[in-house]
Coordinates of C-alpha atoms in Angstrom, one line a residue:
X1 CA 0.0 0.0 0.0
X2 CA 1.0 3.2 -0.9
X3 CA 1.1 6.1 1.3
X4 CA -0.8 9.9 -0.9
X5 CA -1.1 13.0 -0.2
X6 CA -3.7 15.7 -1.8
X7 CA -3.3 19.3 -1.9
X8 CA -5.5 21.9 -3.3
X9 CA -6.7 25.2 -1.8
X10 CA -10.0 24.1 -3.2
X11 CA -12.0 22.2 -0.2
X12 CA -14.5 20.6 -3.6
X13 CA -11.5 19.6 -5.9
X14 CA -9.8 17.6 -3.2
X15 CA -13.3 15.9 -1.7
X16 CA -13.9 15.5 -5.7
X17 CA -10.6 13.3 -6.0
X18 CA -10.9 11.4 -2.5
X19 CA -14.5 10.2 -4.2
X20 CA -13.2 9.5 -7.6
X21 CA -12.1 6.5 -7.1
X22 CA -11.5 3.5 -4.9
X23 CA -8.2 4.0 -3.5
X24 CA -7.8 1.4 -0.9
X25 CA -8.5 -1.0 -4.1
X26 CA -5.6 0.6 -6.4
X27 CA -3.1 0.2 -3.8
X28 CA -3.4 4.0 -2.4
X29 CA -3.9 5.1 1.2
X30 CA -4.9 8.5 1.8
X31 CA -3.0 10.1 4.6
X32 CA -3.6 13.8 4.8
X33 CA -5.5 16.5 2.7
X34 CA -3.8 19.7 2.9
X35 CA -5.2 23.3 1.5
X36 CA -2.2 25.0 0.8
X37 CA 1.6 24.5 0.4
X38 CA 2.8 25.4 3.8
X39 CA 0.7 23.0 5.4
X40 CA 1.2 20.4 2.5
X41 CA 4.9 20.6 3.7
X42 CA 4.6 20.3 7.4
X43 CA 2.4 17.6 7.0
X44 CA 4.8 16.0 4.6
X45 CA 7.6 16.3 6.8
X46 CA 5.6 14.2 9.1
X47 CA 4.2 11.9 7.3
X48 CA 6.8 10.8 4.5
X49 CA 3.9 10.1 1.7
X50 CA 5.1 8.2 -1.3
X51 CA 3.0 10.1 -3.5
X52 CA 1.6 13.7 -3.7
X53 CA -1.0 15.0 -5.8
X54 CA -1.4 19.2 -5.7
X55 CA -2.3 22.0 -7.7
X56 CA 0.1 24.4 -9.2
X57 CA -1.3 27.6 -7.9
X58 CA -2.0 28.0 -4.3
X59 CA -1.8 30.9 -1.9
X60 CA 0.7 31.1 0.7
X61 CA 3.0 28.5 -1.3
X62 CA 2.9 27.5 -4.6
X63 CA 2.7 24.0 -6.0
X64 CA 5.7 24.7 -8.1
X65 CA 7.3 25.7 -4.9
X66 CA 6.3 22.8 -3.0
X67 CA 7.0 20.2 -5.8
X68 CA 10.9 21.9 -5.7
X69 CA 11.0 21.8 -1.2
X70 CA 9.8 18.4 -1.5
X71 CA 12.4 17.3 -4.1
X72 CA 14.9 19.0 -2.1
X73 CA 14.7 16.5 0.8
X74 CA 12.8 13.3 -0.5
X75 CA 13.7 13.2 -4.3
X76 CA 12.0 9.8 -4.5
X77 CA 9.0 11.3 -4.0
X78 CA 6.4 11.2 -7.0
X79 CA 4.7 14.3 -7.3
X80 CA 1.7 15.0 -9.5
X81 CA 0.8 18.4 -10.7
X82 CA -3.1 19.4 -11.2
X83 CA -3.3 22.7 -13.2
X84 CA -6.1 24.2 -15.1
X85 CA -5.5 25.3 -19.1
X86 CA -4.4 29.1 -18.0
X87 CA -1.8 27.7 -16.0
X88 CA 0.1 25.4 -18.0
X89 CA 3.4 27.2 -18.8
X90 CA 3.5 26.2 -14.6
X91 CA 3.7 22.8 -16.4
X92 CA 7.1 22.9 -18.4
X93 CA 9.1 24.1 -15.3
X94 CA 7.0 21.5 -13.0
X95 CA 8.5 18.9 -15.3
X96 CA 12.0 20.1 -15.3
X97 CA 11.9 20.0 -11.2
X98 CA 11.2 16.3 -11.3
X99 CA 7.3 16.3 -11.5
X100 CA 6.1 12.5 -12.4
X101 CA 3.0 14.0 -14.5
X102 CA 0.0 16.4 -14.4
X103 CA -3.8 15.9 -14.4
X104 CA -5.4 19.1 -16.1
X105 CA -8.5 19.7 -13.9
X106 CA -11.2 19.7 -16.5
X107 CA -10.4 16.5 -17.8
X108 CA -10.2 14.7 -14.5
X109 CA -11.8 11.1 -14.4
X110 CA -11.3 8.2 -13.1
X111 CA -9.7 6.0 -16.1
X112 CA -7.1 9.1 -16.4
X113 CA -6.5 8.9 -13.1
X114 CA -6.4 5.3 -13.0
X115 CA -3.8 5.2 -15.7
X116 CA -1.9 7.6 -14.0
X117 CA -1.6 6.4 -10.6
X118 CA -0.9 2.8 -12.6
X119 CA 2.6 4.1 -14.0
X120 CA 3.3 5.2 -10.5
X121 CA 3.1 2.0 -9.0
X122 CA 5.1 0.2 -11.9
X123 CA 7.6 3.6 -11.2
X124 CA 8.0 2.7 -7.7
X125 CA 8.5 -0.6 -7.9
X126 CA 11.5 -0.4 -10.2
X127 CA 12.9 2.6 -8.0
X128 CA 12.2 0.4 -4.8
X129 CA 14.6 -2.5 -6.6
X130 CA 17.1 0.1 -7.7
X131 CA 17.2 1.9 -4.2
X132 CA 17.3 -0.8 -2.2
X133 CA 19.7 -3.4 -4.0
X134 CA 19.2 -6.0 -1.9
X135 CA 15.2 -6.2 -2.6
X136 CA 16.0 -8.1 -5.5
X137 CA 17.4 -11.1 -4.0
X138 CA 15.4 -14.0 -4.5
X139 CA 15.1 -16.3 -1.6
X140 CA 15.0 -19.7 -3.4
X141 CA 17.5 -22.5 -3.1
X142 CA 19.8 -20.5 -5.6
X143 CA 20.6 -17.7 -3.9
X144 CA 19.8 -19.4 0.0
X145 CA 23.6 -20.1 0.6
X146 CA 24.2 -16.1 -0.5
X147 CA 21.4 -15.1 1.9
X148 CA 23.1 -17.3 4.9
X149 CA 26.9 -16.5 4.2
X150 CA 27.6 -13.2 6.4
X151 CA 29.5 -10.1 4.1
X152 CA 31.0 -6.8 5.0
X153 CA 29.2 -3.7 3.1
X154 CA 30.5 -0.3 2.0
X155 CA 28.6 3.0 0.5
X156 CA 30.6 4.7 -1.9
X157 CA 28.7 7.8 -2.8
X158 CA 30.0 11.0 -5.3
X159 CA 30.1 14.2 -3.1
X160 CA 27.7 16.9 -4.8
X161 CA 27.7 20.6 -5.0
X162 CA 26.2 22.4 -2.4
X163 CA 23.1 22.8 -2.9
X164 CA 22.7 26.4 -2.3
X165 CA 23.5 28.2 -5.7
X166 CA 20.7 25.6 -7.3
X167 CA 17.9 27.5 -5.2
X168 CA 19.7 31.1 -5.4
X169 CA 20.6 31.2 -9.3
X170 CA 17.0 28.9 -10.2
X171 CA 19.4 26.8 -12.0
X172 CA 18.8 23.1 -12.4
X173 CA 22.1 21.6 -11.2
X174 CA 22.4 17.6 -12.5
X175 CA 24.4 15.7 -10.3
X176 CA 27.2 14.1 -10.8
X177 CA 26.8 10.2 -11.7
X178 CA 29.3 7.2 -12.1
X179 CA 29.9 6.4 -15.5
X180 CA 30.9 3.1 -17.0
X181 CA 34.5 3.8 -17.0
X182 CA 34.5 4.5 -13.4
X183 CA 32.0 1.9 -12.3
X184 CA 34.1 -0.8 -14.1
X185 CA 37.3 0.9 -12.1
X186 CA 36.3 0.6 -9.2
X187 CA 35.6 -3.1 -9.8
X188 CA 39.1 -3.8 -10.9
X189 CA 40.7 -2.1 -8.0
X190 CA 38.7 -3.7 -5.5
X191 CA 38.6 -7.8 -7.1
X192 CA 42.6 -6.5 -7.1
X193 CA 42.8 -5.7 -3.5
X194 CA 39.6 -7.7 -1.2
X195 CA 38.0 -10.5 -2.5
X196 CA 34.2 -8.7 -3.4
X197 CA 31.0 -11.0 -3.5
X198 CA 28.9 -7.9 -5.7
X199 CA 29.3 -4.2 -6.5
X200 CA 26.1 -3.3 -6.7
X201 CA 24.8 0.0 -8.6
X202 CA 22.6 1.8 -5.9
X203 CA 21.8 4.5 -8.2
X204 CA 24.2 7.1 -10.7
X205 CA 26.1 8.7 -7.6
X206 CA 26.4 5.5 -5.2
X207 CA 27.7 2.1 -5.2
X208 CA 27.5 -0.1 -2.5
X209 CA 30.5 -3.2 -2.2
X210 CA 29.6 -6.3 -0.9
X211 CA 32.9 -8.0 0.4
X212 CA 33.7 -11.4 1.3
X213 CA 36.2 -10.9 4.6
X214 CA 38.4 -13.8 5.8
X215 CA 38.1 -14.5 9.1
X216 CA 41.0 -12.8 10.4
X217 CA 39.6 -9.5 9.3
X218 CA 36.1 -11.1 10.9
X219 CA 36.4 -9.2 15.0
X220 CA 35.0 -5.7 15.4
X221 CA 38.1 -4.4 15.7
X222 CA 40.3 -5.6 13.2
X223 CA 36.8 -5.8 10.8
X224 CA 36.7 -1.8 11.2
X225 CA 40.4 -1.3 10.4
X226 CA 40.8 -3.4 7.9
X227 CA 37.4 -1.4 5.5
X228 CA 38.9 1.9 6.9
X229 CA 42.2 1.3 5.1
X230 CA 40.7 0.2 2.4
X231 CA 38.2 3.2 2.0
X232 CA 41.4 5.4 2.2
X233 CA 43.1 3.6 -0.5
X234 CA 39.6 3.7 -2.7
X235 CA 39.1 7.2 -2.0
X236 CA 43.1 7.9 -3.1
X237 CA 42.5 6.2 -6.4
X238 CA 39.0 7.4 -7.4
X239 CA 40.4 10.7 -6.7
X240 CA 43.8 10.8 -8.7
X241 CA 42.2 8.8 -11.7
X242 CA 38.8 11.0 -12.0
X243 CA 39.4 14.1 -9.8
X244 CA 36.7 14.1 -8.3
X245 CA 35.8 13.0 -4.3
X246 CA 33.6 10.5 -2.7
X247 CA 32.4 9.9 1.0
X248 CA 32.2 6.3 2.2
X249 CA 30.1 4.7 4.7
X250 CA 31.1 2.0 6.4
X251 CA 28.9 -0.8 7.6
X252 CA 31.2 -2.2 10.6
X253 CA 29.8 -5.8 11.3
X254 CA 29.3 -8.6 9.2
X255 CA 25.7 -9.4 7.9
X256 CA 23.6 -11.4 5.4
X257 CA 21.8 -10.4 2.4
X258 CA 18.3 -9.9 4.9
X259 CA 20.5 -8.6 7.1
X260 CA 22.4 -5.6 5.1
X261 CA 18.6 -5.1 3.3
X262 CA 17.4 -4.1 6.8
X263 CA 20.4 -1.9 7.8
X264 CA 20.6 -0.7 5.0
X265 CA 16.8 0.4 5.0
X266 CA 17.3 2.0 8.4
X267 CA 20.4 4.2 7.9
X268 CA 19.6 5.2 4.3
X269 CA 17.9 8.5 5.3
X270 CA 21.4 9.1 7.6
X271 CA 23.7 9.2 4.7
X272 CA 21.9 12.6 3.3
X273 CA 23.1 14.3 6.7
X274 CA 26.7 13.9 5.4
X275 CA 25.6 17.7 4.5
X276 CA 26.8 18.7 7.7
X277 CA 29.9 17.3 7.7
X278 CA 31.6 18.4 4.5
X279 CA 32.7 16.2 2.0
X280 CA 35.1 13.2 1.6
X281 CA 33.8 11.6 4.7
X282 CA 34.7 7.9 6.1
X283 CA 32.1 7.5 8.4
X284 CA 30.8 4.4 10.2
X285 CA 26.7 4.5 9.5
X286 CA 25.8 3.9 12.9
X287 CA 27.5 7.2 14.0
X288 CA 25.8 9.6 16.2
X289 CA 27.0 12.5 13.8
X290 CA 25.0 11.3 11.3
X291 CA 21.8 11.1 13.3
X292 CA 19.0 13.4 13.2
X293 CA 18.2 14.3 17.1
X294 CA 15.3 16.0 16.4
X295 CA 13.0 18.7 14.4
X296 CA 13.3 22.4 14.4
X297 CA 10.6 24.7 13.6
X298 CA 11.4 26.4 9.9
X299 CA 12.1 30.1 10.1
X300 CA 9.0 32.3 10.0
X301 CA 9.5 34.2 6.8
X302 CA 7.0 37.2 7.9
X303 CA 8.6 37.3 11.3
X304 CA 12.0 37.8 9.3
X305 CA 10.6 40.2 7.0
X306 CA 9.3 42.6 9.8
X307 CA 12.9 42.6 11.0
X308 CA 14.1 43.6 8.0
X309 CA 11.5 46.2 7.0
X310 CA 12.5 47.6 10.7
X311 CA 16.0 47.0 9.8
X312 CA 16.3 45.5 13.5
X313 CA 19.6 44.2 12.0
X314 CA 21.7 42.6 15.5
X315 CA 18.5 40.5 16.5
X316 CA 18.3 39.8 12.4
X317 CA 21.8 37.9 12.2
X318 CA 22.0 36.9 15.5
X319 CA 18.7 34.7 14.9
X320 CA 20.0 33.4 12.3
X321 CA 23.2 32.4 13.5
X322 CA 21.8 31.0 16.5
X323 CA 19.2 28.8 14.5
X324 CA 21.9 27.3 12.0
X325 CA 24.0 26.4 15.3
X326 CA 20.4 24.4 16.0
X327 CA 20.0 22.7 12.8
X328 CA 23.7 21.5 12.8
X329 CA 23.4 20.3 16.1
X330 CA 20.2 18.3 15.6
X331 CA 20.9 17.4 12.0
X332 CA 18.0 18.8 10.9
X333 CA 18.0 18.6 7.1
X334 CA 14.4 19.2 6.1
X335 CA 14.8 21.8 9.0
X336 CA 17.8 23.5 7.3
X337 CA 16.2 23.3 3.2
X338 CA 13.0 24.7 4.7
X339 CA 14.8 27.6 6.6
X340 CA 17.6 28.1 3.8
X341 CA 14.8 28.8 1.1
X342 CA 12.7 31.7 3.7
X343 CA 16.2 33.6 3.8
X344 CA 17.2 33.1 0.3
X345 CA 13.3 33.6 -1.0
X346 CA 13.3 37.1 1.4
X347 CA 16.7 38.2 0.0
X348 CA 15.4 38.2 -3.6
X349 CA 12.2 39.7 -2.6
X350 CA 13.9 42.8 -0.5
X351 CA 16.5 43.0 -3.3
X352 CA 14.4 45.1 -6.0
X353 CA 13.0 47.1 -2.8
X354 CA 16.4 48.3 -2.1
X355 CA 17.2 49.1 -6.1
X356 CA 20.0 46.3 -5.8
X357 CA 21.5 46.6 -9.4
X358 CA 22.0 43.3 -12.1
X359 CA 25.3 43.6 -11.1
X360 CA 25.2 43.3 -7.4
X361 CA 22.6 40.2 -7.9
X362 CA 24.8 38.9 -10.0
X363 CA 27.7 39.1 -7.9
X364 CA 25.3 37.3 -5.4
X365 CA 24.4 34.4 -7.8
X366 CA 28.3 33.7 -8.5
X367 CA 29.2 34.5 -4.5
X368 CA 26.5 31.2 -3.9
X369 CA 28.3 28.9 -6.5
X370 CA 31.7 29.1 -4.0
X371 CA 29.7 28.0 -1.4
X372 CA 30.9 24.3 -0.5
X373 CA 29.6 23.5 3.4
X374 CA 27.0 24.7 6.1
X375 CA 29.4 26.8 7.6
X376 CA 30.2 29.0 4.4
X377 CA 26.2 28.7 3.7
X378 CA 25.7 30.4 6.8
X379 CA 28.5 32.9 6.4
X380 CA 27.3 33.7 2.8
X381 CA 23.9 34.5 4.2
X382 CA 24.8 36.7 6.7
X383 CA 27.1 38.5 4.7
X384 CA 24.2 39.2 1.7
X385 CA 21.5 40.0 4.0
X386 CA 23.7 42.6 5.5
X387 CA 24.7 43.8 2.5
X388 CA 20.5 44.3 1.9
X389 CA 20.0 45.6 4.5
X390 CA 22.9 48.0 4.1
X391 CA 20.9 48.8 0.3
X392 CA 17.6 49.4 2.2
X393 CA 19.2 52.1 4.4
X394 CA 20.5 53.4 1.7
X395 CA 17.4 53.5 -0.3
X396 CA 16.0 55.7 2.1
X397 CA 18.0 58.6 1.3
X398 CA 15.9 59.1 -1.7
X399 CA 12.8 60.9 -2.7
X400 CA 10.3 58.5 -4.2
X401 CA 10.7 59.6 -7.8
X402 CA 14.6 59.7 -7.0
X403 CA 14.2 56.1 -5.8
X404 CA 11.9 55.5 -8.6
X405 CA 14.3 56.8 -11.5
X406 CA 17.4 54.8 -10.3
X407 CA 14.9 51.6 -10.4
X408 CA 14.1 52.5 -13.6
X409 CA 17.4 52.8 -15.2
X410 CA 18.9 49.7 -13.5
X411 CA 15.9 47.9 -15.2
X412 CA 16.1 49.5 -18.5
X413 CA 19.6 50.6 -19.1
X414 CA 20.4 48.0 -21.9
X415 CA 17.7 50.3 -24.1
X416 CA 19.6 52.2 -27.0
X417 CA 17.1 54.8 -26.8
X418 CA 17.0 55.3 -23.2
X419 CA 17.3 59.1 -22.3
X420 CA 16.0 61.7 -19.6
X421 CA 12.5 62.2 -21.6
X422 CA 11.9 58.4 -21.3
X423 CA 12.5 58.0 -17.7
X424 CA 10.2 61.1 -16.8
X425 CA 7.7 59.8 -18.7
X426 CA 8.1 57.0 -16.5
X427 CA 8.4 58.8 -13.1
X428 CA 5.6 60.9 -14.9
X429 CA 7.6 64.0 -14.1
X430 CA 8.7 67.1 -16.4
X431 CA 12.0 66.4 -17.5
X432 CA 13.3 70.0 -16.5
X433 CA 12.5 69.0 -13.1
X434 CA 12.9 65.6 -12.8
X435 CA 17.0 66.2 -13.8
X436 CA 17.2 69.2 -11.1
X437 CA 15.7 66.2 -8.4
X438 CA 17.9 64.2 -9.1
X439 CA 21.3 65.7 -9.4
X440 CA 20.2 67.8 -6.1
X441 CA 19.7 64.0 -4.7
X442 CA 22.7 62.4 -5.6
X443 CA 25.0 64.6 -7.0
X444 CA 25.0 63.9 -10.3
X445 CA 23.3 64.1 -13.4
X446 CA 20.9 61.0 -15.0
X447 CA 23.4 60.6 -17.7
X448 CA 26.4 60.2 -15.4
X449 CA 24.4 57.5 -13.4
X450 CA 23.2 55.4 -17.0
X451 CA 26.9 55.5 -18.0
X452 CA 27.7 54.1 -14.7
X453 CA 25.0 51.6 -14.3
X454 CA 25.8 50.5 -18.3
X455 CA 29.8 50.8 -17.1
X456 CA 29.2 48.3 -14.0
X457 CA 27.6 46.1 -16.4
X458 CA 30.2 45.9 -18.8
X459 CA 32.8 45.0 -16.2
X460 CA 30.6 42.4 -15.2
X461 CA 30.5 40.8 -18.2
X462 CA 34.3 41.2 -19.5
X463 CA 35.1 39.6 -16.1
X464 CA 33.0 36.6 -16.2
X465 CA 32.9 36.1 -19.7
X466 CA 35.0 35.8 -23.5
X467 CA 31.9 37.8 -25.3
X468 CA 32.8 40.0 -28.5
X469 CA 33.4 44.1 -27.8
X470 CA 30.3 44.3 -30.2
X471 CA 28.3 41.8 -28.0
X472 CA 29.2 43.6 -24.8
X473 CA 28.1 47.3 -26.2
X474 CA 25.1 46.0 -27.3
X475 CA 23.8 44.5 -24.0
X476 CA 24.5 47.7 -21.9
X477 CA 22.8 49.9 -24.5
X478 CA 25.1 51.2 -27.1
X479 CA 24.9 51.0 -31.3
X480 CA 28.6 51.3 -31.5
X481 CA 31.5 48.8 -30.2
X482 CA 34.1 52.1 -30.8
X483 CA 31.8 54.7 -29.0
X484 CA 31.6 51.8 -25.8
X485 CA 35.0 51.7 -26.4
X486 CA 36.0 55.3 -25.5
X487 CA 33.3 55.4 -22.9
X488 CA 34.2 52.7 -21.1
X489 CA 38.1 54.1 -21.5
X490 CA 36.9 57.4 -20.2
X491 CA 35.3 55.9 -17.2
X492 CA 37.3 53.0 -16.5
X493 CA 40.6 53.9 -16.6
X494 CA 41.7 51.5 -19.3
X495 CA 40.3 50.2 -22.6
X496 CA 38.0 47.2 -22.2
X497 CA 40.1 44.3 -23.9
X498 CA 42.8 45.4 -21.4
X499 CA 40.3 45.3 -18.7
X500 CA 39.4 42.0 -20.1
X501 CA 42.9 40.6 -20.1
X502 CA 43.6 42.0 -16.2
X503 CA 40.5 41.0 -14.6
X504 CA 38.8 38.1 -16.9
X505 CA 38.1 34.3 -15.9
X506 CA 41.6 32.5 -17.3

């Protein structure tokens, strides 16, 4: 039986599907009934459902927002969209987060859903067998003398990125997988070194070895060494042949086949927590750093919001900093996605409030992609959010239509045409005074800021990229590569290609 979830902030849609069908029948046990995304993910932090049916648009989370949270921490997890025909471009990015299928709400029944929910089952089925790589071991006289003989087990998993620049840059980050080459590697090395029973393929990032041990290697003691060594020397050679690391778990006693299936199925969920501890681990499974202790409350995103909107900046960080200490030390990790996605979801949301230019966020988006533990996650969000907050003060200073105009011309500066009679049409202010507002503001004129908005830009861009001159002068606003040119000379310092040569990615 199969454990499902329904979300919709429609009470008649979701009573609608509970009657639809015969669930019990298909397989399907209903265990909660949510009406919006927030309470959709509490609930499914409780309740680990297998599968989760929701709309798209919902208020205070979105479906598309949900479906990423819940891929975050349970990417198993088969999640099925329900959206109406006007909000179908939701569809496409569903599907790129991992979404299983969609049910469009007018053309609900029950042989659609049915057929659905019939391709989920066969799904999980084959995922169950591929997870858990002992499930497919048949107990029949064949494979009995396997099942008896006892084995020593090892996780070899590829560390990942962290995850944080995936949710600040909204970039879908694939992660890295084994290929053949190094699959078939690591089995040469190891039938060279230990005498292995199976490697089996967990799935593209982990392997798990099954090894035959003779009996001296057999006591606790000695048993532990002995894998410990050879993790090292494993980790050494995966690292200088591929350049890349792993983390290994070790499973320090010897079991059988039923054995390492249950052990396994009860310290799975542990390995993920490896997210606290960096990367290139050798860690015994059963260790306590890898345990969750216990749940913490996500961070209240309107309680953090009022802070910032009073700028109560000490109390700001220091709850921060005094919640990540909490997740760390209970190994929270639905605690710490949940949390990370309120700050990094307020950042963006303050960011245009406090006139943050494309080349500040964009500075943020590559800051996040250096980040490579909890500890420089924590750092990095501390340093951005006072950095905001430092933008919001800042922001102050101005008049409205001041504050308005600079908005404007950070949005619009890669406009050939754009010019003072644009933006007051904008501000919907004469231009006459609108120019005398603004230089009395900041002391200077419109011009000079749209040459230095179009300037920081440009930098940008020769830094973290081999574009053409022509490519560059078109994207911050100007017809000709030679009149850029002496602009950016004039402002700058130095011609662009020189620029380019002294400051660009190698």
């Amino acid at each position: 039986m199969l454990d499902l979830m329904i979300v919709d902030d429609e009470k008649m849609v979701v009573n609608d599907l509970v009657n639809l069908i015969d669930w019990q029948a298909s397989g399907f046990n209903i265990v909660a009934q949510a009406y919006n995304g927030k309470s959709a993910l509490e609930k499914f932090s409780r309740l680990k459902p297998d599968v989760v049916i929701t709309d798209i648009v919902m208020p205070v989370m979105k479906g598309i927002d949900l479906l990423r949270q819940i891929k975050m921490v349970a990417p198993a997890t088969i999640v099925i969209l329900i959206s109406s025909y006007s909000e179908f471009a939701y569809v496409k990015e569903a599907l790129d987060l991992g979404a299983f299928g969609y049910l469009l709400k007018d053309e609900i029944n029950a042989k659609s859903l049915l057929a659905l929910l019939a391709k989920v089952k066969i799904n999980l089925q084959s995922a169950a067998e591929t997870v858990n790589p002992f499930a497919s071991i048949a107990a029949d006289s064949s494979s009995s003398a396997a099942l008896q003989k006892s084995f020593a087990y090892m996780i070899c998993e590829i560390d990942q990125p962290f995850p944080l620049a995936e949710m600040v840059c909204q970039e879908k980050v694939n992660p890295s997988v084994f290929h053949s080459a190094e699959i078939q590697f690591v089995r040469d090395i190891v039938y060279e070194q230990i005498n292995v029973h199976h490697v089996f393929v967990v799935s593209g990032s982990r392997l798990i070895l099954e090894l035959s041990v003779n009996r001296k290697c057999g006591q606790h003691l000695q048993l532990r060494e002995c894998l410990h060594l050879f993790a090292k020397y494993l980790q050494r050679e995966i690292g200088d042949r591929f350049s890349r690391t792993v983390s290994i778990f070790l499973i320090n006693e010897l079991l059988n086949q039923q054995g390492a299936r249950e052990f396994y199925q009860r310290y799975e969920s542990s390995i993920r927590n490896r997210i606290f501890w960096g990367s290139g681990l050798i860690i015994d499974l059963t260790d306590d750093r890898l345990a969750r202790i216990g749940a913490l409350q996500v961070l209240d995103s309107a309680e953090l919001a009022t802070m910032i909107k009073r700028k109560n900046r000490d109390k700001l960080l220091s709850q921060i900093e005094h919640h990540f200490q909490d997740i760390v030390s209970r190994r929270d990790f639905n605690g710490f996605f949940g949390s990370l996605e309120s700050l990094v979801n307020l950042i963006d949301l303050f960011s245009h409030e406090a006139g943050q230019s494309p080349l500040k966020i964009s500075a943020r988006h590559d800051s996040s992609r250096t980040v490579a533990n909890i500890g420089q996650c924590q750092q990095w969000l501390i340093n951005e959010i006072d950095k905001l907050l430092d933008d919001l003060d800042a922001a102050e200073k101005y008049s409205h239509n001041v504050q308005k105009t600079i908005n404007y011309i950070r949005e619009n500066f890669a406009d050939k045409d754009l010019g003072l009679n644009d933006i007051a049409d904008a501000v919907a202010l004469s231009p006459t005074h609108l120019g005398f507002l603004f230089k009395k503001e900041t002391g200077v004129t419109i011009n000079h800021f749209i040459t230095t908005v179009r300037m920081d830009q440009a930098m940008e861009m020769l830094r973290s990229a081999d574009c053409k001159m022509y490519e560059i002068a078109g994207s911050v606003g100007y017809r000709s590569s030679q009149y850029f040119s002496q602009v950016f000379t004039k402002h700058v310092g130095c011609m662009p290609k020189e620029y380019h040569r002294a400051y660009g990615k190698q």
